[in-house]
Short mmCIF file of C-alpha atoms in Angstrom, two decimals:
data_model
loop_
_atom_site.label_atom_id
_atom_site.label_comp_id
_atom_site.label_asym_id
_atom_site.label_seq_id
_atom_site.Cartn_x
_atom_site.Cartn_y
_atom_site.Cartn_z
CA MET A 1 115.05 126.83 180.39
CA THR A 2 113.02 127.14 177.18
CA LEU A 3 113.56 124.36 174.62
CA VAL A 4 113.24 125.03 170.90
CA GLN A 5 112.01 122.28 168.54
CA GLY A 6 115.03 122.27 166.22
CA ALA A 7 117.34 124.76 164.55
CA SER A 8 115.27 124.79 161.40
CA GLU A 9 112.28 126.28 163.19
CA ARG A 10 111.63 129.97 163.14
CA ALA A 11 113.58 131.89 165.74
CA PHE A 12 111.63 133.68 168.43
CA ARG A 13 112.21 136.38 170.97
CA ARG A 14 113.17 135.12 174.39
CA PRO A 15 113.44 136.97 177.67
CA ARG A 16 116.88 137.99 178.87
CA GLY A 17 118.68 135.40 180.90
CA VAL A 18 116.73 132.45 179.42
CA ALA A 19 118.84 129.90 177.55
CA GLN A 20 117.97 128.56 174.13
CA VAL A 21 118.74 124.86 173.53
CA ASP A 22 118.76 123.37 170.06
CA LEU A 23 116.97 120.04 170.36
CA ALA A 24 118.15 118.96 166.90
CA GLU A 25 121.73 119.04 168.14
CA TYR A 26 120.90 116.41 170.75
CA GLY A 27 118.60 114.32 168.56
CA HIS A 28 115.34 115.21 170.33
CA ALA A 29 113.67 117.50 167.80
CA ARG A 30 110.33 116.57 166.31
CA VAL A 31 110.61 115.30 162.77
CA ARG A 32 108.24 114.28 160.02
CA HIS A 33 108.91 110.87 158.57
CA GLU A 34 108.58 111.24 154.83
CA ALA A 35 108.12 108.32 152.48
CA THR A 36 110.45 107.81 149.54
CA ASP A 37 109.24 108.27 145.96
CA TRP A 38 108.60 104.56 145.38
CA GLN A 39 106.77 104.25 148.72
CA ARG A 40 104.48 107.14 147.80
CA ARG A 41 103.78 105.59 144.39
CA TYR A 42 103.07 102.21 145.96
CA ARG A 43 100.75 103.75 148.55
CA THR A 44 98.87 105.68 145.84
CA GLN A 45 98.44 102.51 143.78
CA THR A 46 97.19 100.65 146.85
CA LEU A 47 94.67 103.38 147.66
CA LEU A 48 93.35 103.34 144.10
CA THR A 49 93.01 99.55 143.97
CA ASP A 50 91.42 99.41 147.44
CA GLY A 51 88.88 102.06 146.48
CA ALA A 52 88.09 100.29 143.22
CA ALA A 53 87.78 96.97 145.08
CA ALA A 54 85.27 98.52 147.48
CA ALA A 55 83.16 100.07 144.72
CA LEU A 56 83.17 96.91 142.62
CA GLY A 57 82.48 94.79 145.70
CA VAL A 58 79.37 96.78 146.62
CA LEU A 59 78.15 96.86 143.02
CA ALA A 60 78.71 93.13 142.59
CA GLY A 61 77.06 92.54 145.95
CA VAL A 62 73.93 94.36 144.78
CA PHE A 63 73.66 92.20 141.67
CA ALA A 64 74.53 89.02 143.57
CA ARG A 65 71.93 89.77 146.22
CA ASN A 66 69.22 90.39 143.64
CA ALA A 67 70.26 87.31 141.66
CA VAL A 68 70.04 85.09 144.74
CA PHE A 69 67.07 86.60 146.56
CA GLY A 70 65.26 88.10 143.59
CA GLY A 71 65.11 91.68 142.42
CA PRO A 72 65.99 94.00 139.52
CA THR A 73 69.28 93.42 137.73
CA SER A 74 69.78 96.72 135.92
CA ILE A 75 71.75 99.49 137.57
CA SER A 76 69.04 102.05 137.09
CA ALA A 77 66.52 99.76 138.76
CA GLN A 78 68.48 99.09 141.93
CA THR A 79 66.26 100.54 144.66
CA SER A 80 67.12 98.37 147.65
CA ILE A 81 70.16 100.47 148.41
CA GLY A 82 68.64 103.87 148.45
CA GLY A 83 65.70 104.30 146.13
CA SER A 84 67.51 105.80 143.09
CA PRO A 85 70.65 105.38 140.98
CA GLU A 86 72.03 108.61 142.48
CA ALA A 87 71.53 107.26 145.99
CA MET A 88 73.22 104.03 145.04
CA GLN A 89 76.20 105.86 143.56
CA ALA A 90 76.49 107.99 146.69
CA THR A 91 76.34 104.89 148.88
CA ILE A 92 79.01 103.13 146.84
CA GLY A 93 81.26 106.18 147.10
CA ALA A 94 80.65 106.49 150.85
CA ILE A 95 81.44 102.81 151.47
CA ALA A 96 84.58 103.03 149.32
CA VAL A 97 85.83 106.00 151.35
CA LEU A 98 84.87 104.28 154.60
CA TRP A 99 86.75 101.18 153.48
CA LEU A 100 89.91 103.23 152.92
CA VAL A 101 89.55 104.90 156.31
CA VAL A 102 89.08 101.60 158.11
CA LEU A 103 92.07 100.09 156.30
CA ALA A 104 94.22 103.05 157.30
CA TYR A 105 93.00 102.75 160.90
CA HIS A 106 94.15 99.13 161.04
CA GLY A 107 97.58 99.96 159.58
CA ALA A 108 97.06 98.49 156.12
CA TYR A 109 99.09 101.36 154.63
CA ALA A 110 101.97 101.31 157.12
CA THR A 111 105.28 101.32 155.28
CA ARG A 112 106.75 98.71 157.62
CA PHE A 113 104.32 96.12 156.20
CA VAL A 114 104.91 96.93 152.53
CA GLY A 115 105.75 93.78 150.61
CA THR A 116 106.62 91.59 153.59
CA GLY A 117 104.84 89.28 156.02
CA ASN A 118 101.11 88.61 156.37
CA GLU A 119 100.23 91.54 158.63
CA GLU A 120 98.95 93.47 155.62
CA TYR A 121 96.41 90.74 154.85
CA ARG A 122 95.43 90.40 158.50
CA ALA A 123 94.77 94.16 158.56
CA VAL A 124 92.38 93.70 155.62
CA THR A 125 90.50 90.99 157.53
CA ARG A 126 90.24 93.12 160.66
CA SER A 127 89.07 96.03 158.53
CA ALA A 128 86.24 93.95 157.09
CA ILE A 129 84.96 93.13 160.58
CA THR A 130 85.16 96.80 161.56
CA LEU A 131 83.39 97.89 158.37
CA VAL A 132 80.45 95.57 159.06
CA ALA A 133 80.22 96.83 162.64
CA VAL A 134 80.31 100.50 161.57
CA ILE A 135 77.67 100.06 158.85
CA ALA A 136 75.42 98.13 161.24
CA PHE A 137 75.79 100.79 163.95
CA VAL A 138 75.20 103.73 161.58
CA SER A 139 72.19 102.02 159.99
CA PHE A 140 70.68 101.40 163.42
CA ALA A 141 71.51 104.82 164.85
CA LEU A 142 70.24 106.79 161.83
CA LYS A 143 67.48 104.31 161.00
CA LEU A 144 68.79 103.78 157.49
CA GLU A 145 67.45 100.92 155.40
CA PHE A 146 70.50 99.05 154.20
CA SER A 147 69.96 95.55 152.82
CA ARG A 148 71.63 92.88 154.93
CA GLY A 149 71.77 90.70 151.84
CA ILE A 150 73.86 93.29 150.02
CA LEU A 151 76.17 93.61 153.02
CA LEU A 152 76.49 89.83 153.23
CA MET A 153 77.45 89.62 149.56
CA SER A 154 79.56 92.77 149.28
CA VAL A 155 82.01 92.43 152.16
CA PRO A 156 83.48 89.04 151.14
CA LEU A 157 83.79 90.31 147.56
CA MET A 158 85.49 93.48 148.79
CA VAL A 159 87.94 91.51 150.93
CA ALA A 160 88.72 89.03 148.15
CA SER A 161 89.27 91.73 145.51
CA THR A 162 91.33 93.85 147.91
CA VAL A 163 93.58 90.92 148.81
CA LEU A 164 94.00 89.89 145.16
CA ALA A 165 94.86 93.45 144.12
CA ARG A 166 97.37 93.80 146.95
CA TYR A 167 98.87 90.42 146.06
CA ALA A 168 99.34 91.60 142.46
CA LEU A 169 100.99 94.82 143.62
CA ARG A 170 103.18 92.89 146.04
CA SER A 171 104.27 90.51 143.27
CA ARG A 172 105.32 93.45 141.13
CA LEU A 173 107.17 94.96 144.07
CA ALA A 174 108.92 91.65 144.80
CA GLN A 175 110.17 91.45 141.22
CA ALA A 176 111.41 95.05 141.41
CA ARG A 177 113.29 94.24 144.61
CA VAL A 178 114.89 91.18 143.02
CA ASN A 179 116.10 93.56 140.30
CA GLY A 180 117.65 95.80 142.96
CA GLU A 181 114.90 98.44 143.02
CA CYS A 182 112.59 99.67 145.80
CA LEU A 183 115.02 98.62 148.54
CA GLN A 184 115.81 100.54 151.72
CA PRO A 185 119.56 101.12 152.26
CA THR A 186 120.48 99.52 155.57
CA VAL A 187 123.34 99.61 158.05
CA ILE A 188 123.70 96.57 160.32
CA VAL A 189 125.21 96.97 163.79
CA GLY A 190 126.33 94.39 166.35
CA ASP A 191 128.62 91.45 166.94
CA ALA A 192 130.61 90.66 163.78
CA ARG A 193 129.40 87.07 163.40
CA ALA A 194 125.75 87.99 163.98
CA VAL A 195 126.06 91.00 161.67
CA LEU A 196 127.46 88.95 158.79
CA ASP A 197 124.84 86.24 159.25
CA LEU A 198 122.04 88.83 159.15
CA ALA A 199 123.62 90.50 156.11
CA ASP A 200 123.69 87.16 154.28
CA ARG A 201 120.04 86.49 155.09
CA ILE A 202 118.96 89.94 153.87
CA ALA A 203 120.99 89.61 150.68
CA ALA A 204 119.52 86.15 150.00
CA GLU A 205 115.90 87.32 150.12
CA PRO A 206 115.62 90.98 149.07
CA ALA A 207 112.01 90.50 147.95
CA GLN A 208 110.91 89.61 151.48
CA SER A 209 113.13 91.91 153.51
CA GLY A 210 112.94 94.95 151.25
CA LEU A 211 116.41 95.89 152.50
CA SER A 212 119.77 96.43 150.87
CA VAL A 213 122.84 96.22 153.10
CA THR A 214 125.00 99.26 152.39
CA GLY A 215 127.37 98.90 155.33
CA ILE A 216 128.11 97.24 158.67
CA CYS A 217 129.38 98.46 162.01
CA VAL A 218 130.70 95.85 164.41
CA SER A 219 131.53 95.84 168.10
CA ASN A 220 135.11 94.74 167.40
CA THR A 221 136.68 95.72 164.09
CA GLU A 222 139.58 93.34 164.80
CA ASP A 223 137.31 90.30 165.07
CA VAL A 224 138.90 87.35 163.26
CA VAL A 225 135.61 86.49 161.55
CA LEU A 226 135.98 89.64 159.44
CA THR A 227 139.17 88.27 157.92
CA THR A 228 138.00 84.68 157.45
CA THR A 229 134.48 85.44 156.12
CA THR A 230 133.75 87.39 152.98
CA HIS A 231 131.63 90.50 153.43
CA GLY A 232 132.17 92.23 150.12
CA HIS A 233 128.45 92.98 149.80
CA ALA A 234 128.56 94.71 153.20
CA PRO A 235 131.48 97.16 153.53
CA LEU A 236 132.84 97.72 157.03
CA LEU A 237 132.17 101.33 158.05
CA GLY A 238 133.60 101.27 161.57
CA ASP A 239 132.71 100.11 165.05
CA GLU A 240 129.40 100.59 166.85
CA THR A 241 130.31 104.11 167.98
CA ALA A 242 130.48 105.15 164.31
CA THR A 243 126.91 104.05 163.55
CA LEU A 244 125.45 107.53 163.09
CA GLU A 245 128.37 108.63 160.92
CA ALA A 246 127.84 105.49 158.81
CA VAL A 247 124.13 106.25 158.46
CA ASP A 248 124.87 109.76 157.24
CA GLN A 249 127.65 108.53 154.96
CA VAL A 250 125.60 105.98 153.01
CA GLY A 251 122.20 107.66 153.40
CA ALA A 252 120.71 104.67 155.20
CA LYS A 253 116.98 104.53 155.84
CA VAL A 254 117.17 101.56 158.21
CA VAL A 255 119.52 100.48 160.99
CA ALA A 256 119.30 96.80 161.93
CA VAL A 257 120.81 95.81 165.27
CA ALA A 258 122.02 92.22 165.41
CA SER A 259 122.98 90.41 168.59
CA SER A 260 125.41 92.55 170.55
CA PRO A 261 126.33 92.65 174.26
CA THR A 262 127.18 96.36 174.07
CA MET A 263 124.39 97.65 171.82
CA SER A 264 121.54 97.19 174.30
CA GLY A 265 119.78 98.96 177.15
CA HIS A 266 120.34 102.69 177.32
CA ALA A 267 122.83 102.65 174.44
CA LEU A 268 120.16 101.16 172.17
CA ARG A 269 117.61 103.66 173.48
CA ARG A 270 119.84 106.61 172.69
CA LEU A 271 120.56 105.20 169.23
CA GLY A 272 116.81 105.05 168.63
CA TRP A 273 116.48 108.71 169.61
CA ALA A 274 119.22 109.77 167.22
CA LEU A 275 117.76 107.71 164.37
CA GLU A 276 114.32 109.19 165.01
CA GLN A 277 115.78 112.64 164.38
CA ARG A 278 117.17 111.44 161.05
CA GLY A 279 113.92 109.73 159.99
CA VAL A 280 115.66 106.33 160.01
CA ASP A 281 113.85 103.15 161.05
CA LEU A 282 115.32 100.93 163.76
CA LEU A 283 115.07 97.14 163.49
CA ILE A 284 116.24 94.78 166.22
CA ALA A 285 117.00 91.14 165.43
CA PRO A 286 116.08 89.13 168.55
CA GLY A 287 118.52 86.33 167.74
CA ILE A 288 115.71 83.78 167.34
CA VAL A 289 115.85 82.03 163.97
CA GLU A 290 113.10 80.37 161.91
CA VAL A 291 110.27 81.51 164.21
CA ALA A 292 107.23 83.08 162.54
CA GLY A 293 105.74 86.34 163.78
CA PRO A 294 102.46 84.90 165.17
CA ARG A 295 104.47 82.90 167.73
CA LEU A 296 106.17 86.03 169.07
CA THR A 297 104.48 88.38 171.51
CA LEU A 298 105.81 91.08 173.80
CA ARG A 299 105.70 90.65 177.56
CA ARG A 300 106.90 93.18 180.09
CA ALA A 301 108.85 92.55 183.26
CA SER A 302 109.61 95.65 185.36
CA GLY A 303 109.32 97.83 182.27
CA LEU A 304 111.67 95.59 180.24
CA PRO A 305 110.11 94.28 177.01
CA MET A 306 110.63 90.54 176.57
CA LEU A 307 109.76 88.28 173.66
CA HIS A 308 107.46 85.41 174.52
CA VAL A 309 107.83 82.49 172.09
CA GLU A 310 104.69 80.36 171.87
CA ARG A 311 105.13 76.62 171.70
CA PRO A 312 104.38 75.08 168.26
CA VAL A 313 100.81 73.86 167.87
CA SER A 314 100.61 70.05 167.92
CA SER A 315 97.33 69.45 169.71
CA GLY A 316 94.08 71.17 170.62
CA VAL A 317 91.12 72.30 168.56
CA ARG A 318 93.10 73.73 165.64
CA TYR A 319 95.21 70.60 165.21
CA ALA A 320 92.13 68.36 165.52
CA THR A 321 90.47 70.52 162.85
CA LYS A 322 93.43 69.89 160.55
CA MET A 323 93.23 66.12 161.06
CA LEU A 324 89.48 66.06 160.44
CA ALA A 325 89.66 68.37 157.43
CA ASP A 326 92.46 66.27 155.92
CA ARG A 327 90.39 63.10 156.01
CA LEU A 328 87.17 64.71 154.80
CA VAL A 329 88.86 66.51 151.89
CA ALA A 330 90.88 63.42 150.93
CA LEU A 331 87.81 61.16 151.01
CA THR A 332 85.78 63.63 148.94
CA ALA A 333 88.61 63.97 146.43
CA LEU A 334 88.96 60.18 146.13
CA ILE A 335 85.28 59.84 145.34
CA LEU A 336 85.30 62.65 142.78
CA ILE A 337 88.47 61.64 140.92
CA SER A 338 88.11 57.85 141.15
CA PRO A 339 87.40 57.58 137.38
CA ILE A 340 90.60 59.54 136.66
CA LEU A 341 92.59 57.28 138.99
CA LEU A 342 91.22 54.22 137.20
CA VAL A 343 92.18 55.61 133.79
CA ILE A 344 95.71 56.45 134.96
CA GLY A 345 96.11 52.94 136.38
CA LEU A 346 95.05 51.37 133.08
CA ILE A 347 97.46 53.58 131.11
CA ILE A 348 100.35 52.61 133.42
CA ARG A 349 99.60 48.89 132.96
CA ARG A 350 99.44 49.36 129.21
CA ASP A 351 102.65 51.43 129.08
CA SER A 352 104.93 48.94 130.86
CA ASP A 353 104.92 45.63 132.67
CA GLY A 354 104.17 45.64 136.36
CA PRO A 355 101.48 46.82 138.80
CA ALA A 356 99.89 50.27 138.53
CA LEU A 357 100.55 51.08 142.19
CA PHE A 358 103.97 51.33 143.81
CA ARG A 359 104.16 50.56 147.52
CA GLN A 360 107.07 51.73 149.64
CA GLU A 361 107.79 51.80 153.35
CA ARG A 362 108.09 55.34 154.69
CA VAL A 363 108.54 56.85 158.15
CA GLY A 364 105.68 58.88 159.50
CA GLU A 365 104.68 60.79 162.62
CA GLY A 366 106.60 59.76 165.72
CA GLY A 367 108.91 57.47 163.74
CA ARG A 368 106.14 54.97 162.94
CA THR A 369 106.47 53.30 159.54
CA PHE A 370 103.65 52.91 157.02
CA THR A 371 103.19 51.80 153.43
CA MET A 372 102.96 54.79 151.13
CA LEU A 373 101.08 54.44 147.84
CA LYS A 374 102.03 56.03 144.55
CA PHE A 375 101.40 55.38 140.90
CA ARG A 376 104.36 53.47 139.49
CA THR A 377 106.50 55.77 137.34
CA MET A 378 109.55 53.49 136.90
CA GLY A 379 110.25 50.05 135.59
CA VAL A 380 109.84 47.11 137.95
CA ASP A 381 113.66 46.74 138.12
CA ALA A 382 114.20 50.31 139.37
CA ASP A 383 115.61 49.32 142.78
CA ALA A 384 118.03 46.83 141.21
CA ARG A 385 119.40 49.53 138.88
CA LEU A 386 119.80 52.13 141.64
CA THR A 387 123.31 50.98 142.62
CA SER A 388 124.67 51.57 139.13
CA LEU A 389 123.26 55.12 139.12
CA SER A 390 124.18 56.15 142.68
CA ASP A 391 127.14 58.31 141.59
CA ARG A 392 125.09 60.30 139.06
CA HIS A 393 122.79 62.19 141.44
CA ASP A 394 122.06 65.86 140.67
CA GLY A 395 123.48 67.61 143.73
CA ASN A 396 121.54 65.82 146.46
CA ASP A 397 123.27 62.68 147.72
CA THR A 398 120.80 62.17 150.61
CA LEU A 399 117.72 62.16 148.38
CA PHE A 400 118.74 60.46 145.13
CA LYS A 401 117.47 62.67 142.31
CA LEU A 402 118.41 62.41 138.64
CA ARG A 403 116.95 64.79 136.07
CA ALA A 404 117.14 62.27 133.20
CA ASP A 405 116.59 59.09 135.18
CA PRO A 406 116.63 56.17 132.69
CA ARG A 407 114.41 54.12 135.00
CA VAL A 408 111.41 56.44 134.51
CA THR A 409 108.82 55.26 131.99
CA LYS A 410 107.24 57.48 129.34
CA ILE A 411 103.95 57.84 131.13
CA GLY A 412 105.87 58.08 134.42
CA ALA A 413 107.64 61.25 133.25
CA VAL A 414 104.26 62.89 132.57
CA LEU A 415 102.83 61.77 135.90
CA ARG A 416 105.87 63.11 137.77
CA ARG A 417 105.84 66.45 136.00
CA TYR A 418 102.30 67.18 137.15
CA SER A 419 102.52 65.24 140.44
CA LEU A 420 99.74 62.88 139.35
CA ASP A 421 101.75 59.96 140.72
CA GLU A 422 101.07 61.31 144.23
CA LEU A 423 97.26 61.03 144.00
CA PRO A 424 97.01 57.52 145.56
CA GLN A 425 98.44 59.04 148.76
CA LEU A 426 94.92 60.36 149.34
CA ILE A 427 94.27 56.84 150.65
CA ASN A 428 97.11 57.30 153.17
CA VAL A 429 95.51 60.57 154.24
CA VAL A 430 92.12 58.92 154.76
CA LEU A 431 93.82 56.20 156.85
CA GLY A 432 95.45 58.88 159.02
CA GLU A 433 98.99 57.95 158.00
CA MET A 434 99.61 61.18 156.10
CA SER A 435 98.29 64.72 155.91
CA LEU A 436 97.47 66.90 152.92
CA VAL A 437 100.23 69.31 153.99
CA GLY A 438 103.36 68.40 155.90
CA PRO A 439 107.03 67.46 155.62
CA ARG A 440 108.14 65.02 152.96
CA PRO A 441 107.76 61.36 154.13
CA PRO A 442 111.31 59.97 154.41
CA LEU A 443 112.66 56.50 153.72
CA PRO A 444 113.94 54.45 156.69
CA ARG A 445 117.50 54.61 155.32
CA GLU A 446 117.28 58.41 155.24
CA VAL A 447 116.11 58.54 158.86
CA ASP A 448 119.12 56.42 159.84
CA THR A 449 121.36 59.29 158.71
CA TYR A 450 119.41 62.07 160.45
CA GLU A 451 121.14 64.41 162.84
CA SER A 452 119.40 65.33 166.10
CA ASP A 453 117.82 68.49 164.66
CA THR A 454 116.55 66.74 161.54
CA VAL A 455 114.65 64.15 163.60
CA ARG A 456 112.21 66.96 164.47
CA ARG A 457 110.69 66.50 160.99
CA LEU A 458 109.01 63.38 162.38
CA ARG A 459 107.11 65.41 164.99
CA VAL A 460 104.12 65.82 162.63
CA ARG A 461 102.46 63.69 159.97
CA PRO A 462 104.14 63.78 156.56
CA GLY A 463 102.23 65.48 153.78
CA MET A 464 101.33 65.03 150.14
CA THR A 465 102.57 68.56 149.61
CA GLY A 466 104.54 71.03 151.69
CA LEU A 467 106.94 73.92 151.66
CA TRP A 468 109.47 71.68 149.94
CA GLN A 469 107.13 71.13 146.98
CA VAL A 470 106.06 74.74 146.49
CA SER A 471 109.65 75.99 146.85
CA GLY A 472 111.41 73.97 144.16
CA ARG A 473 110.84 70.27 144.90
CA SER A 474 113.77 68.21 143.60
CA ASP A 475 115.79 71.33 142.73
CA LEU A 476 116.29 71.96 146.45
CA SER A 477 119.39 70.80 148.27
CA TRP A 478 119.06 68.50 151.25
CA VAL A 479 119.90 71.35 153.63
CA ASP A 480 117.18 73.56 152.13
CA SER A 481 114.64 70.74 152.27
CA VAL A 482 115.33 70.15 155.95
CA ARG A 483 115.24 73.87 156.72
CA LEU A 484 111.82 74.26 155.12
CA ASP A 485 110.39 71.19 156.83
CA LEU A 486 111.65 72.31 160.24
CA TRP A 487 110.22 75.77 159.67
CA TYR A 488 106.85 74.21 158.89
CA VAL A 489 106.93 72.04 162.02
CA ASP A 490 107.75 75.03 164.23
CA ASN A 491 105.29 77.48 162.67
CA TRP A 492 102.33 75.37 161.55
CA SER A 493 98.90 76.99 161.32
CA LEU A 494 95.68 76.39 159.40
CA ALA A 495 96.34 79.58 157.43
CA LEU A 496 99.80 78.29 156.46
CA ASP A 497 98.28 75.00 155.24
CA ALA A 498 95.77 76.91 153.13
CA GLN A 499 98.52 79.07 151.66
CA ILE A 500 100.63 76.01 150.77
CA LEU A 501 97.66 74.28 149.12
CA VAL A 502 97.04 77.35 146.94
CA ARG A 503 100.72 77.57 146.01
CA THR A 504 100.75 73.84 145.22
CA VAL A 505 98.36 74.38 142.32
CA ASN A 506 100.79 76.85 140.75
CA ALA A 507 103.79 74.58 141.44
CA VAL A 508 102.07 71.58 139.84
CA PHE A 509 101.13 73.42 136.65
CA ARG A 510 104.60 74.93 136.31
CA GLY A 511 106.23 71.55 136.89
CA ARG A 512 109.50 73.10 138.10
CA GLY A 513 111.75 70.67 139.96
CA ALA A 514 109.57 67.66 139.15
CA TYR A 515 111.74 64.72 138.08
#
């Protein structure tokens, strides 16, 4: 039997008695996955910015090298790269093209990474390592004289500018997605409860998912959850057997399979084949919540792919590095800003009666209590007045927060807005009682009300800043605060700490949720 690659292909002459089978009819024809208009525009913009980042990185590296190690500073006089301005221009162009090729090789332009996750940035890092290796090999093999100083200066600049440019593009894309643009229409398939939960999560964070739920197909259309739970944003298009019809009906570009006892094994495999023919992506939700990608790896058992979930890091070299870095950075910061701390203390004493520092018992790692230090931002009678204000909290009855708290002093309001009242906690970090980044340190009375899941917040040292601070601070509900802290505990990494510290600077200057 001779198989033809789809009905759209050119017909051919076949010998008598030989059957012709249309692979497209069975979902096995070869197809070309074409990007949408916005994906093509985004990819073009990324290519242009990456190429510009490479050219500027090399050019800046040349000047930086000559400024540090000595040499000419005019473009026309740059001879260390090739002996003439024309040679330098050719080298810059060659490295820019090579940079784009290496990025493409490592998947930096894959549509599945567009605007979501950190894989795009990790691809840039891997590309930098590959670029250095390729240049070193070519220089050795062809006996080219390429300055190691230029390479040393250029590559970090290229990586930094590439990451910054991609971050800017991603920020624009995120805003477009919040406005309902640049989203992939998606059909969700599976058990009704799991489908609705996944639909709610996608709808809540369109900027991260890049998806727009245009319909759902459930294993049981008579499931009671469909009548008791609203799903107006996700119209019911039938049961699981109607998935392909639903995809064609709404023009979906993605099918997301939630937890389902029937949509698995060979049924899931055949669905993937049919979606491949239509150029539709297939996503499978493993049913594991709040677990970051780096903790998930694939393992195989008798040909069956299985997800291996790494245990959260709470010891070892990386965790010891965090503890050491915390203390060194905190001690250095204390030394550098000690005059500022002294001035703030004097202003507080002058503004109102009472000590400059406020001491309060908090619960730290492992449930151990410690005395947390802060600059005093309230009157000395703040605790006595708390009872009369307890019914005026702004939406968070576990953590008492009041936007216009009458107990806050004038200077205290300024200190709170810019988180300057937290600076004395650097002493707690030096003493090993706190960390620079971690969950919010709770009060003993709060811990007394914790449910079993919430107690997990005490697994790590509390932090001066954390996901709670860079995600809204006091504007967050108690449930959201706990969810963010638990996510941090389960998915901690040095890279995550660095990211939170960078975001903290922006959160502090914006002052949102600080009261």
